[in-house]
Coordinates of C-alpha atoms in Angstrom, one line a residue:
Chain A
X1191 CA 187.0 149.5 145.1
X1192 CA 190.4 148.7 145.3
X1193 CA 191.9 145.5 145.0
X1194 CA 188.8 144.1 142.3
X1195 CA 189.1 142.2 139.5
X1196 CA 192.5 141.5 140.7
X1197 CA 193.7 137.9 138.2
X1198 CA 194.1 135.0 140.9
X1199 CA 197.3 134.4 139.2
X1200 CA 200.2 136.7 137.8
X1201 CA 203.1 135.4 135.5
X1202 CA 206.4 137.1 136.3
X1203 CA 209.3 137.6 134.1
X1204 CA 212.8 138.2 135.4
X1205 CA 215.2 141.0 133.0
X1206 CA 217.8 140.9 135.9
X1207 CA 220.6 139.3 134.0
X1208 CA 219.8 141.5 130.8
X1209 CA 218.6 145.0 131.7
X1210 CA 219.9 145.0 135.2
X1211 CA 223.3 143.4 134.3
X1212 CA 223.9 145.6 130.8
X1213 CA 224.5 148.7 132.6
X1214 CA 225.9 147.5 136.1
X1215 CA 230.2 149.0 136.5
X1216 CA 231.3 145.4 137.2
X1217 CA 231.4 142.6 134.1
X1218 CA 229.3 140.0 135.8
X1219 CA 231.5 136.6 134.9
X1220 CA 230.1 134.6 132.5
X1221 CA 229.9 131.5 135.3
X1222 CA 228.4 133.7 137.1
X1223 CA 225.7 134.6 134.7
X1224 CA 225.0 131.0 134.2
X1225 CA 224.7 129.6 137.5
X1226 CA 222.6 132.4 138.7
X1227 CA 220.1 131.4 135.8
X1228 CA 220.2 128.1 136.2
X1229 CA 218.9 128.6 139.7
X1230 CA 216.3 130.9 138.7
X1231 CA 215.4 128.4 136.1
X1232 CA 214.3 126.7 139.1
X1233 CA 211.8 128.7 140.7
X1234 CA 208.8 129.2 139.0
X1235 CA 209.4 132.5 137.1
X1236 CA 207.8 132.6 133.5
X1237 CA 210.3 133.9 131.5
X1238 CA 213.9 134.8 132.0
X1239 CA 215.2 137.5 129.9
X1240 CA 219.0 136.1 129.4
X1241 CA 220.9 138.2 127.5
X1242 CA 221.2 140.7 124.9
X1243 CA 222.4 139.9 121.1
X1244 CA 223.8 143.4 121.1
X1245 CA 227.0 145.0 119.6
X1246 CA 229.5 143.9 122.3
X1247 CA 231.1 147.4 121.7
X1248 CA 227.7 149.0 122.7
X1249 CA 226.9 146.5 125.8
X1250 CA 230.5 145.1 127.1
X1251 CA 229.1 143.6 129.4
X1252 CA 226.8 141.2 127.4
X1253 CA 229.6 140.3 125.3
X1254 CA 228.9 136.6 126.5
X1255 CA 225.6 136.4 125.2
X1256 CA 226.2 133.3 123.0
X1257 CA 228.0 131.7 125.6
X1258 CA 225.4 132.0 128.0
X1259 CA 222.3 131.4 125.6
X1260 CA 224.5 127.9 124.9
X1261 CA 225.7 126.9 128.4
X1262 CA 222.6 127.6 130.2
X1263 CA 220.4 124.4 131.6
X1264 CA 216.7 124.7 130.3
X1265 CA 213.6 124.4 132.3
X1266 CA 211.4 123.2 129.9
X1267 CA 208.3 125.4 131.6
X1268 CA 210.4 128.7 130.9
X1269 CA 210.9 130.8 128.2
X1270 CA 214.3 132.2 127.8
X1271 CA 214.1 135.3 125.9
X1272 CA 216.6 137.5 124.6
X1273 CA 216.6 141.1 123.9
X1274 CA 217.2 141.7 119.5
X1275 CA 217.9 145.1 118.5
X1276 CA 218.5 144.5 114.6
X1277 CA 218.8 141.5 112.1
X1278 CA 222.1 140.8 113.4
X1279 CA 221.0 140.2 116.6
X1280 CA 217.9 138.0 114.9
X1281 CA 220.4 135.3 113.8
X1282 CA 222.0 135.0 116.9
X1283 CA 219.2 134.1 118.7
X1284 CA 217.9 131.6 116.2
X1285 CA 221.3 130.4 116.4
X1286 CA 221.4 129.8 120.3
X1287 CA 217.9 128.7 119.8
X1288 CA 216.2 131.1 122.0
X1289 CA 212.8 130.6 123.0
X1290 CA 211.8 134.3 122.3
X1291 CA 213.3 137.5 121.1
X1292 CA 212.3 140.3 122.3
X1293 CA 212.2 143.7 119.8
X1294 CA 212.2 147.1 120.9
X1295 CA 211.1 150.4 119.5
X1296 CA 210.1 153.8 121.9
X1297 CA 206.6 155.0 120.8
X1298 CA 208.4 158.1 121.5
X1299 CA 210.0 159.2 118.2
X1300 CA 212.9 161.1 120.3
X1301 CA 213.9 158.6 122.4
X1302 CA 213.9 155.6 119.6
X1303 CA 216.1 157.9 118.1
X1304 CA 218.3 158.8 121.0
X1305 CA 218.3 155.1 122.1
X1306 CA 218.0 153.3 118.9
X1307 CA 219.1 155.6 116.4
X1308 CA 216.6 154.7 113.9
X1309 CA 213.4 156.6 113.3
X1310 CA 210.4 154.3 114.4
X1311 CA 209.0 154.2 110.4
X1312 CA 213.2 152.3 110.3
X1313 CA 212.5 150.2 113.4
X1314 CA 209.2 148.8 112.2
X1315 CA 210.9 148.1 108.6
X1316 CA 213.7 146.0 110.6
X1317 CA 210.9 144.5 113.0
X1318 CA 209.4 143.5 109.3
X1319 CA 212.3 141.5 107.9
X1320 CA 213.2 140.1 110.9
X1321 CA 210.0 138.6 111.2
X1322 CA 210.3 136.9 108.2
X1323 CA 213.8 135.7 109.3
X1324 CA 212.0 133.9 112.0
X1325 CA 209.4 132.3 109.5
X1326 CA 209.1 128.5 110.2
X1327 CA 211.6 128.8 113.1
X1328 CA 209.9 128.1 116.8
X1329 CA 210.8 131.5 118.3
X1330 CA 208.4 133.4 119.2
X1331 CA 208.4 136.8 119.2
X1332 CA 207.7 139.6 121.2
X1333 CA 208.2 143.6 120.9
X1334 CA 208.2 146.1 123.2
X1335 CA 207.0 149.6 123.5
X1336 CA 209.4 151.9 125.5
X1337 CA 208.5 154.9 126.8
X1338 CA 204.6 153.6 126.4
X1339 CA 203.7 156.3 129.3
X1340 CA 206.7 158.8 129.2
X1341 CA 209.4 160.0 127.5
X1342 CA 212.5 162.0 129.1
X1343 CA 212.7 164.1 125.7
X1344 CA 208.7 164.8 124.5
X1345 CA 207.0 164.3 128.3
X1346 CA 204.0 161.9 129.2
X1347 CA 202.8 160.1 125.8
X1348 CA 199.4 159.8 124.7
X1349 CA 197.0 156.4 125.0
X1350 CA 196.3 157.2 120.9
X1351 CA 200.2 156.9 120.4
X1352 CA 200.9 153.4 121.9
X1353 CA 197.3 152.0 120.4
X1354 CA 198.9 153.4 116.9
X1355 CA 202.3 151.5 117.6
X1356 CA 200.4 148.3 118.8
X1357 CA 197.8 148.2 115.3
X1358 CA 201.5 148.8 113.6
X1359 CA 202.9 145.3 115.3
X1360 CA 199.8 144.0 114.5
X1361 CA 200.0 144.7 110.7
X1362 CA 203.3 142.9 110.6
X1363 CA 202.6 140.3 112.6
X1364 CA 203.3 140.3 116.0
X1365 CA 201.1 139.3 118.4
X1366 CA 202.8 139.6 122.1
X1367 CA 203.7 142.7 123.2
X1368 CA 205.1 144.5 126.1
X1369 CA 203.9 148.0 127.6
X1370 CA 207.2 149.6 128.9
X1371 CA 207.5 152.2 131.2
X1372 CA 211.4 152.6 130.3
X1373 CA 212.5 155.9 133.1
X1374 CA 209.5 155.4 135.2
X1375 CA 207.4 157.6 134.5
X1376 CA 204.0 156.2 134.8
X1377 CA 201.3 157.2 137.1
X1378 CA 198.8 154.2 138.4
X1379 CA 196.1 156.2 136.7
X1380 CA 197.7 156.1 133.4
X1381 CA 198.7 153.0 133.8
X1382 CA 195.1 151.3 135.0
X1383 CA 193.9 153.6 132.0
X1384 CA 196.2 152.4 129.5
X1385 CA 196.0 149.2 130.3
X1386 CA 192.3 148.4 130.3
X1387 CA 192.0 150.9 126.7
X1388 CA 194.6 147.8 125.6
X1389 CA 192.3 144.8 126.7
X1390 CA 189.6 146.6 126.2
X1391 CA 190.7 146.7 122.1
X1392 CA 193.1 143.6 121.6
X1393 CA 191.7 141.1 124.3
X1394 CA 193.6 138.6 122.4
X1395 CA 197.3 140.3 122.2
X1396 CA 199.1 138.9 124.7
X1397 CA 200.8 141.7 126.8
X1398 CA 203.3 142.1 129.8
X1399 CA 203.8 145.6 132.0
X1400 CA 207.1 146.3 131.9
X1401 CA 207.9 148.9 135.2
X1402 CA 210.5 151.3 136.5
X1403 CA 210.4 152.1 140.1
X1404 CA 212.6 155.7 139.1
X1405 CA 209.6 157.8 141.3
X1406 CA 208.7 155.0 143.5
X1407 CA 205.2 153.9 141.7
X1408 CA 207.0 150.9 140.7
X1409 CA 205.0 148.3 142.9
X1410 CA 201.7 150.7 143.1
X1411 CA 201.9 150.7 139.3
X1412 CA 201.6 146.9 138.9
X1413 CA 198.9 146.8 141.1
X1414 CA 197.1 149.2 138.4
X1415 CA 198.2 147.3 136.0
X1416 CA 196.4 143.9 137.3
X1417 CA 193.2 145.9 138.1
X1418 CA 193.2 146.7 134.3
X1419 CA 193.3 143.1 133.6
X1420 CA 197.5 142.6 132.8
X1421 CA 198.4 139.3 134.3
X1422 CA 202.0 139.1 133.3
X1423 CA 205.2 141.5 134.9
X1424 CA 208.3 142.0 134.1
X1425 CA 210.7 142.5 137.3
X1426 CA 214.0 142.4 137.9
X1427 CA 216.1 140.5 140.8
X1428 CA 217.1 143.2 143.9
X1429 CA 215.5 146.2 141.4
X1430 CA 218.7 146.7 139.2
X1431 CA 218.8 147.7 135.9
X1432 CA 219.3 151.7 137.1
X1433 CA 217.9 155.6 134.9
X1434 CA 221.3 156.5 133.5
X1435 CA 219.7 160.4 133.6
X1436 CA 219.4 159.9 137.0
X1437 CA 222.3 158.5 139.5
X1438 CA 220.9 157.0 142.8
X1439 CA 217.5 156.5 140.9
X1440 CA 215.9 152.7 141.2
X1441 CA 215.5 151.0 138.0
X1442 CA 213.1 148.0 137.3
X1443 CA 210.7 147.1 139.9
X1444 CA 211.8 144.8 142.4
X1445 CA 210.8 141.0 141.3
X1446 CA 211.5 139.8 145.1
X1447 CA 209.4 142.8 146.6
X1448 CA 206.4 142.3 143.8
X1449 CA 206.5 138.4 144.5
X1450 CA 206.0 139.4 148.3
X1451 CA 203.3 142.0 147.8
X1452 CA 201.3 140.3 145.2
X1453 CA 201.5 137.3 148.2
X1454 CA 200.7 139.5 150.9
X1455 CA 197.0 140.5 148.8
X1456 CA 196.4 136.6 148.1
X1457 CA 197.8 136.5 145.0
X1458 CA 199.5 133.3 143.3
X1459 CA 202.8 134.1 141.3
X1460 CA 204.1 130.2 141.5
X1461 CA 207.5 132.0 142.5
X1462 CA 209.1 130.4 145.1
X1463 CA 210.2 133.7 147.2
X1464 CA 212.9 132.4 149.5
X1465 CA 215.0 131.0 147.2
X1466 CA 214.7 134.4 144.9
X1467 CA 215.1 136.3 148.5
X1468 CA 218.6 134.1 149.1
X1469 CA 219.7 135.0 144.8
X1470 CA 218.8 138.4 145.9
X1471 CA 220.6 138.8 148.9
X1472 CA 223.9 137.6 146.9
X1473 CA 223.9 141.0 144.3
X1474 CA 225.4 143.4 146.2
X1475 CA 228.8 141.2 146.5
X1476 CA 228.2 140.1 142.9
X1477 CA 227.9 143.8 141.4
X1478 CA 230.0 145.7 144.3
X1479 CA 226.7 147.9 145.4
X1480 CA 223.3 147.7 147.9
X1481 CA 220.6 147.2 145.4
X1482 CA 217.3 148.7 146.0
X1483 CA 214.8 145.7 147.0
X1484 CA 213.7 146.4 150.1
X1485 CA 212.2 143.0 151.5
X1486 CA 215.8 140.9 151.1
X1487 CA 217.0 144.3 153.5
X1488 CA 214.0 143.6 156.2
X1489 CA 212.8 140.3 155.8
X1490 CA 209.1 139.1 154.9
X1491 CA 206.3 140.6 157.1
X1492 CA 205.7 137.6 158.5
X1493 CA 208.8 137.0 160.0
X1494 CA 209.4 137.5 163.1
X1495 CA 212.0 137.7 166.0
X1496 CA 212.2 136.5 169.5
X1497 CA 211.4 139.0 172.4
X1498 CA 214.7 140.2 173.9
X1499 CA 215.1 138.4 177.8
X1500 CA 214.6 141.4 179.7
X1501 CA 211.2 142.3 178.1
X1502 CA 210.3 138.7 178.7
X1503 CA 211.5 139.4 182.3
X1504 CA 209.3 142.1 182.1
X1505 CA 206.3 140.1 180.9
X1506 CA 206.4 137.6 183.4
X1507 CA 206.5 140.0 186.2
X1508 CA 203.4 141.9 185.0
X1509 CA 201.7 138.6 184.6
X1510 CA 202.7 137.6 188.5
X1511 CA 201.2 140.5 189.8
Chain B
X781 CA 187.3 149.4 140.1
X782 CA 191.2 150.7 141.1
X783 CA 191.5 154.0 142.5
X784 CA 187.8 154.9 143.2
X785 CA 186.5 156.3 146.0
X786 CA 188.9 158.3 145.7
X787 CA 189.1 161.7 148.4
X788 CA 189.5 165.1 146.3
X789 CA 191.7 165.9 148.8
X790 CA 194.6 164.4 151.2
X791 CA 196.2 166.0 153.9
X792 CA 199.6 165.5 154.7
X793 CA 201.3 165.8 157.8
X794 CA 205.2 166.1 158.2
X795 CA 206.8 164.1 160.6
X796 CA 210.3 164.1 159.3
X797 CA 211.7 166.5 162.7
X798 CA 210.9 163.7 165.2
X799 CA 210.3 160.4 163.7
X800 CA 213.1 160.7 161.1
X801 CA 215.5 163.2 162.8
X802 CA 215.0 161.0 166.3
X803 CA 216.8 158.1 165.0
X804 CA 219.6 159.1 162.5
X805 CA 223.5 158.8 163.6
X806 CA 224.4 162.8 163.9
X807 CA 222.3 165.5 165.6
X808 CA 220.9 168.3 163.4
X809 CA 221.9 171.1 165.0
X810 CA 218.8 173.3 166.6
X811 CA 219.0 176.0 164.4
X812 CA 219.2 174.1 161.3
X813 CA 215.7 171.9 162.9
X814 CA 214.3 175.4 163.4
X815 CA 215.0 176.9 159.8
X816 CA 213.7 173.5 158.2
X817 CA 210.7 173.7 160.2
X818 CA 210.1 177.1 159.0
X819 CA 210.4 176.5 155.9
X820 CA 208.0 173.4 156.1
X821 CA 205.5 176.1 157.3
X822 CA 205.1 177.6 154.5
X823 CA 204.5 174.7 152.0
X824 CA 200.6 173.7 152.8
X825 CA 201.1 170.7 155.3
X826 CA 198.4 170.2 157.1
X827 CA 200.2 169.3 160.5
X828 CA 204.5 169.1 161.4
X829 CA 205.4 166.4 164.3
X830 CA 207.9 169.1 165.3
X831 CA 209.7 166.8 168.2
X832 CA 209.3 164.5 171.2
X833 CA 209.3 165.5 174.6
X834 CA 211.2 162.2 175.9
X835 CA 214.2 161.7 178.2
X836 CA 217.2 163.5 176.5
X837 CA 218.7 160.3 177.9
X838 CA 216.4 158.2 175.9
X839 CA 216.4 160.1 172.6
X840 CA 219.6 162.6 172.8
X841 CA 218.7 163.6 169.4
X842 CA 215.5 165.3 170.5
X843 CA 217.1 166.9 173.3
X844 CA 216.4 170.3 172.3
X845 CA 212.3 170.1 171.7
X846 CA 211.6 172.6 174.0
X847 CA 213.8 175.5 172.4
X848 CA 212.8 173.9 168.9
X849 CA 209.2 173.9 169.8
X850 CA 210.3 177.9 171.5
X851 CA 211.6 179.3 168.6
X852 CA 210.2 178.1 165.1
X853 CA 207.8 180.5 163.7
X854 CA 204.0 179.2 163.8
X855 CA 201.8 179.6 160.7
X856 CA 198.2 179.4 162.0
X857 CA 197.0 177.2 159.1
X858 CA 199.6 174.3 160.4
X859 CA 199.2 172.0 163.3
X860 CA 202.1 172.0 165.6
X861 CA 202.4 168.7 167.0
X862 CA 204.6 166.7 169.7
X863 CA 205.2 163.2 170.6
X864 CA 204.3 162.7 174.2
X865 CA 205.6 159.3 176.0
X866 CA 203.9 160.0 179.6
X867 CA 202.5 162.8 182.1
X868 CA 206.0 164.9 182.1
X869 CA 206.2 165.1 178.3
X870 CA 202.5 166.3 178.4
X871 CA 203.5 168.8 180.8
X872 CA 206.3 169.8 178.6
X873 CA 203.8 170.3 175.5
X874 CA 201.6 172.0 177.4
X875 CA 204.5 174.8 178.8
X876 CA 205.4 175.0 174.9
X877 CA 202.0 175.2 173.4
X878 CA 202.1 172.3 171.2
X879 CA 198.9 172.7 169.2
X880 CA 198.4 169.0 169.6
X881 CA 199.8 165.7 171.3
X882 CA 200.4 162.8 170.5
X883 CA 200.0 159.9 172.5
X884 CA 201.9 156.5 171.2
X885 CA 200.6 152.9 172.3
X886 CA 201.2 149.7 170.5
X887 CA 197.9 147.4 169.6
X888 CA 200.8 144.3 170.8
X889 CA 201.3 144.1 174.0
X890 CA 204.7 142.5 173.5
X891 CA 205.7 145.8 171.3
X892 CA 204.7 147.9 174.1
X893 CA 206.3 146.4 176.4
X894 CA 209.5 146.6 174.2
X895 CA 209.1 149.9 172.7
X896 CA 207.0 152.0 175.8
X897 CA 208.5 149.7 179.0
X898 CA 204.4 149.6 179.5
X899 CA 201.8 146.7 179.3
X900 CA 198.8 148.3 177.1
X901 CA 196.9 148.6 180.5
X902 CA 199.5 150.6 181.8
X903 CA 199.4 152.6 179.2
X904 CA 195.8 153.2 178.8
X905 CA 196.0 154.9 182.9
X906 CA 198.4 157.1 181.8
X907 CA 196.3 158.1 178.7
X908 CA 193.9 159.0 180.7
X909 CA 195.8 161.0 183.5
X910 CA 197.1 163.1 180.8
X911 CA 193.7 163.9 178.8
X912 CA 192.5 164.8 182.6
X913 CA 196.1 167.1 182.7
X914 CA 195.2 168.5 179.2
X915 CA 191.4 169.4 180.5
X916 CA 191.0 173.4 180.3
X917 CA 193.8 174.1 177.4
X918 CA 193.2 174.4 173.6
X919 CA 195.6 171.7 173.0
X920 CA 194.3 168.9 170.9
X921 CA 195.0 165.0 171.5
X922 CA 195.6 162.3 169.2
X923 CA 196.7 158.7 170.1
X924 CA 198.2 156.8 168.1
X925 CA 197.7 152.8 167.7
X926 CA 202.0 151.6 166.7
X927 CA 201.7 148.1 165.1
X928 CA 198.3 148.2 163.6
X929 CA 199.0 145.7 161.0
X930 CA 202.3 143.5 162.6
X931 CA 204.0 142.9 165.2
X932 CA 207.7 142.2 164.8
X933 CA 207.4 140.2 167.7
X934 CA 203.7 139.1 167.5
X935 CA 203.5 138.8 163.5
X936 CA 200.4 140.3 161.7
X937 CA 197.7 142.1 164.2
X938 CA 194.3 141.1 164.1
X939 CA 191.4 144.2 162.8
X940 CA 189.9 142.9 166.4
X941 CA 192.8 143.9 168.1
X942 CA 192.5 147.7 166.6
X943 CA 189.3 148.0 167.0
X944 CA 189.8 147.0 171.0
X945 CA 192.2 150.0 171.2
X946 CA 190.3 152.1 169.7
X947 CA 187.1 151.4 171.7
X948 CA 189.9 151.9 174.7
X949 CA 190.8 155.6 173.6
X950 CA 186.9 156.3 172.7
X951 CA 186.1 155.5 176.3
X952 CA 189.0 158.1 177.7
X953 CA 187.6 160.7 175.2
X954 CA 190.2 160.7 172.2
X955 CA 188.6 160.8 169.1
X956 CA 191.3 161.5 166.8
X957 CA 193.7 158.5 166.1
X958 CA 196.8 157.1 164.0
X959 CA 196.7 153.7 162.5
X960 CA 200.5 152.8 162.4
X961 CA 202.5 150.2 160.9
X962 CA 205.4 151.0 162.5
X963 CA 207.5 148.5 161.3
X964 CA 206.4 148.6 157.2
X965 CA 204.5 145.1 157.6
X966 CA 200.9 145.7 156.2
X967 CA 199.8 144.6 152.5
X968 CA 197.2 146.9 150.7
X969 CA 194.7 144.7 151.5
X970 CA 195.0 144.5 154.9
X971 CA 195.2 148.7 154.6
X972 CA 191.9 148.6 152.8
X973 CA 190.1 146.6 154.7
X974 CA 191.1 147.8 158.3
X975 CA 190.4 151.2 157.2
X976 CA 187.5 150.9 155.7
X977 CA 186.0 149.0 159.0
X978 CA 187.2 151.9 160.9
X979 CA 185.5 154.2 158.8
X980 CA 182.3 152.3 159.1
X981 CA 182.5 151.7 162.8
X982 CA 184.0 155.4 163.6
X983 CA 182.7 157.8 161.0
X984 CA 183.1 160.7 163.6
X985 CA 186.6 160.1 164.5
X986 CA 189.5 161.4 162.9
X987 CA 191.9 159.2 161.6
X988 CA 195.3 159.2 160.0
X989 CA 197.2 156.7 158.6
X990 CA 200.9 156.2 159.4
X991 CA 203.0 154.3 157.0
X992 CA 206.4 152.6 156.6
X993 CA 207.7 151.7 153.0
X994 CA 210.0 149.1 154.7
X995 CA 208.9 146.5 152.2
X996 CA 208.6 148.7 149.1
X997 CA 204.8 149.0 150.0
X998 CA 204.6 152.3 151.5
X999 CA 203.0 154.1 148.5
X1000 CA 200.5 151.3 147.3
X1001 CA 199.4 151.2 151.0
X1002 CA 199.0 154.8 151.2
X1003 CA 196.4 154.3 147.9
X1004 CA 194.9 151.4 149.3
X1005 CA 194.0 153.3 152.4
X1006 CA 192.7 156.6 150.6
X1007 CA 190.2 153.8 148.6
X1008 CA 188.8 153.3 151.8
X1009 CA 188.0 156.7 153.2
X1010 CA 190.8 158.1 154.9
X1011 CA 192.0 161.6 153.4
X1012 CA 195.0 162.2 156.1
X1013 CA 198.7 160.3 155.9
X1014 CA 201.6 160.7 157.8
X1015 CA 204.8 161.1 155.7
X1016 CA 208.7 162.6 156.1
X1017 CA 210.7 164.2 153.7
X1018 CA 213.1 162.2 152.0
X1019 CA 211.4 159.2 153.4
X1020 CA 214.0 159.2 156.7
X1021 CA 213.0 157.6 159.7
X1022 CA 214.5 153.8 159.6
X1023 CA 214.0 150.7 160.7
X1024 CA 216.5 149.9 163.8
X1025 CA 215.9 146.2 162.6
X1026 CA 217.1 146.2 159.4
X1027 CA 219.6 147.8 158.3
X1028 CA 219.8 149.5 155.0
X1029 CA 215.5 149.1 154.9
X1030 CA 214.0 152.6 153.9
X1031 CA 211.6 154.3 157.5
X1032 CA 208.8 156.9 156.5
X1033 CA 206.8 156.9 153.4
X1034 CA 208.4 159.7 151.6
X1035 CA 206.5 162.9 151.5
X1036 CA 207.7 164.3 148.6
X1037 CA 207.1 160.6 146.4
X1038 CA 204.0 160.6 148.4
X1039 CA 202.5 163.8 147.2
X1040 CA 204.2 163.5 143.9
X1041 CA 202.4 160.3 142.7
X1042 CA 199.0 161.7 145.0
X1043 CA 199.5 164.6 142.2
X1044 CA 200.0 162.5 139.5
X1045 CA 196.6 160.7 139.6
X1046 CA 194.9 164.3 140.3
X1047 CA 194.4 164.2 144.0
X1048 CA 194.6 167.6 145.4
X1049 CA 197.1 167.9 148.6
X1050 CA 197.9 171.6 148.8
X1051 CA 201.5 171.2 149.3
X1052 CA 204.4 173.1 147.2
X1053 CA 206.1 170.1 145.4
X1054 CA 208.7 172.1 144.0
X1055 CA 210.3 173.7 147.4
X1056 CA 209.3 170.0 149.5
X1057 CA 212.0 168.9 147.0
X1058 CA 214.0 172.0 147.4
X1059 CA 214.5 170.8 151.1
X1060 CA 214.8 167.1 150.7
X1061 CA 217.7 167.6 148.4
X1062 CA 219.4 169.5 151.4
X1063 CA 218.7 166.2 153.8
X1064 CA 222.1 164.0 152.4
X1065 CA 224.4 166.8 153.3
X1066 CA 222.7 167.4 156.5
X1067 CA 222.4 163.8 157.6
X1068 CA 225.3 162.7 155.5
X1069 CA 224.0 159.8 154.1
X1070 CA 221.5 159.2 151.2
X1071 CA 217.5 159.1 151.6
X1072 CA 215.2 156.9 150.0
X1073 CA 213.6 159.5 148.3
X1074 CA 213.1 158.6 145.0
X1075 CA 211.7 161.8 143.6
X1076 CA 214.5 163.9 145.0
X1077 CA 217.1 162.0 142.7
X1078 CA 215.3 161.4 139.7
X1079 CA 212.9 164.9 138.8
X1080 CA 209.2 165.1 138.3
X1081 CA 208.0 162.6 135.9
X1082 CA 207.0 165.6 134.1
X1083 CA 209.8 167.0 133.6
X1084 CA 211.6 166.4 130.1
X1085 CA 215.4 167.1 128.9
X1086 CA 216.9 168.4 126.6
X1087 CA 217.6 165.9 123.3
X1088 CA 221.3 165.6 122.6
X1089 CA 223.0 167.0 119.4
X1090 CA 223.6 164.2 117.4
X1091 CA 220.2 163.3 118.0
X1092 CA 219.3 166.6 116.9
X1093 CA 221.2 166.1 113.6
X1094 CA 220.0 162.5 113.0
X1095 CA 216.0 163.7 113.5
X1096 CA 217.0 166.7 110.9
X1097 CA 218.6 164.3 108.1
X1098 CA 215.7 162.1 108.5
X1099 CA 213.2 164.9 108.3
X1100 CA 215.2 166.3 105.1
X1101 CA 215.0 162.5 103.1

């Protein structure tokens, strides 16, 4: 049956200020970033992926990572995450007291080489050193498995490869993972099957699903993952965070469209959708382009508008006769 | 379980040349329309909703309805449909030998008044007269239930209202219906529940699901409908066919994105996806704007691209050491 076994509550992790802003044509001013994160902090989100401690040369849009991390007003109910590509980044995350670092490796060797300039073995060795660095601190470690469903160079990824990488993560001591459809290649069946498998093999591992809407299947895939026992989803306000290979293609699944859909089927996200929409509607001016989010344009499904006067007249006339 | 009870084969009805073109800012030249329909006719689609026999004053974009119907090259495997708003339209459809006429009434009284300038009772009386007109001809009759899930004026629609209208259609002798989410208000749960109910109460009625992607739930709703026993979906190339109330909001579910998703989960549509994409990629030039279709921009999920030379060098270097 469709939509059975859904969790009653879904945790939403917001990634727009990292995964979204990093690839934008414009630099979002530091004050604007901080203001946006502070507003997002009050809306019931589970985590906010604030920024990335990468080289400012590699990603100039996030060159203000320290300042943003230091100046945001933290809500103790929210986990503030920083993406960390290497040991240097991990030290910066420690110094700015991120609640959680997110490490990234692609399960596809080619994509990891292309994206991280490292083999998977090199990435794993670095993860081990970062875990060493973090020892004794309160910082949580999450590790992402990029290209878990498909790789733009190697094609569809077999679930065995993902399981193999999870085993390697566990061996290092990582107990919190994100299964990522980095370039939006996953099908709903694939998501359902891989997530079911992961939940079955690793019932105590904390699993997030990170989806992109590159081929229009993002929200369907989210529902497929939830049906398979996942209860934590990454999403990005306005659906920002494009795919560099496909001009015009959409990026991450859109937070407000996701929350809107989940609420429409009776799932609780704890997220304040109206305030989320308010912030999302400011994005086009901030980023100087339209975003792919649909609910921000169309309004809630439950919103109604008044009938025009001539239809009211028509109605009254019919009722009289 | 997610995605159980799916039909093994799904019939796809293309509505772009009617539901799409009618609301475009540009008039698509008659020759272009005919060429596009002739190409679509060879791709395995079940039906093509060619045009609408409305007043040219009401919808100038379809003022060439007769010429298009008369000049297309028909494939006997395809059902060529014309939308018909009244008896005059029905006579025009008969004269041009449409295979099927599609009658439309909104289940919401307010929307029917606003859209058709008639009460539901007036619409039903007209349906009865049109059925009379069609008697003795080979023309099939399908009737749509617009706003079956939600009405922009009245809000979410109760399933009882839809069942009530279906009963009235059956009483007139209509055995083929389309349940339409005219303004994209349906939730996946609503689609699953209403479609299950309709399939249970009317097992022998021919049911099509007509969905819009206005709030990003279109493809999820399609899967919900299929899981509930529906095997016929309307869709529009490039997702064209906007919502006049929500600038920038997407319209009908996108044919190629739908076919791509259905094939990704192993369902057979019989549709030639590559050729469909070819035609879809011509739409932005034809309509002078981008379309909302995602797969036309991003490519198939199974398409791969070559690694860049410096990554190949990196790979070779690593393999040597």
